[in-house]
XYZ file of C-alpha atoms in Angstrom:
77
model
C 130.209 178.278 83.885
C 127.398 176.332 81.905
C 127.719 176.371 78.317
C 125.001 178.551 76.411
C 124.004 177.788 73.158
C 124.329 181.326 71.717
C 126.202 184.044 73.322
C 126.959 187.400 71.840
C 130.653 188.096 70.809
C 131.129 190.232 73.920
C 129.778 187.726 76.361
C 131.654 184.826 75.224
C 134.932 187.145 75.334
C 133.999 188.165 78.733
C 133.606 184.444 79.730
C 136.854 183.325 77.971
C 138.639 186.371 79.898
C 137.283 184.904 83.354
C 138.312 181.492 82.453
C 141.650 182.516 81.246
C 142.038 184.877 84.507
C 141.151 181.660 86.853
C 143.600 179.385 85.053
C 146.397 181.757 85.104
C 145.752 182.068 89.364
C 146.719 178.431 89.233
C 145.170 177.461 92.241
C 142.342 175.374 90.399
C 142.322 171.542 90.904
C 143.422 169.662 87.780
C 140.134 168.161 87.026
C 138.246 171.369 87.294
C 141.406 173.132 85.338
C 141.001 170.652 82.316
C 136.942 171.544 82.162
C 137.655 175.169 82.294
C 140.400 174.612 79.722
C 137.608 172.909 77.443
C 135.219 175.497 77.843
C 137.636 178.215 77.145
C 138.687 176.406 73.815
C 134.721 176.340 72.963
C 134.405 180.093 73.566
C 137.357 180.818 71.937
C 136.325 178.704 68.544
C 132.694 180.517 68.967
C 134.293 183.953 69.035
C 136.675 182.742 66.046
C 133.512 181.729 64.047
C 131.854 184.998 64.861
C 134.513 187.189 63.797
C 135.237 184.926 60.469
C 131.062 185.525 60.005
C 131.559 189.504 60.451
C 134.972 189.278 58.289
C 132.943 187.925 55.291
C 130.092 190.530 55.658
C 132.684 193.287 55.563
C 134.131 191.750 52.257
C 130.779 193.019 50.631
C 129.827 196.343 50.226
C 126.461 197.413 48.923
C 126.672 199.968 46.069
C 124.055 202.673 45.016
C 122.967 200.253 42.218
C 122.174 197.643 44.620
C 124.970 195.398 43.331
C 127.574 193.576 45.576
C 131.282 194.128 44.978
C 133.315 191.504 46.726
C 136.688 193.137 48.066
C 140.010 191.978 49.344
C 141.623 194.284 51.980
C 144.736 192.241 52.456
C 147.896 194.084 50.891
C 149.815 192.279 48.336
C 153.271 191.513 49.246
């Protein structure tokens, strides 16, 4: 699996799922398993960063008057 510079979230998740599935089968040589694990970690990081970016965007809601309001959707404990 060659590393692509910019995958969509869905593409990265699909590749990550393929890596996990292959590693879970357990019949991968050690060197290849390490490489696949590193690829999986990079894909996981990419997905996490994309989710964080979307979360920040979702925290901003555009009002009718054009002003942005920063909202926090976390519940107070």
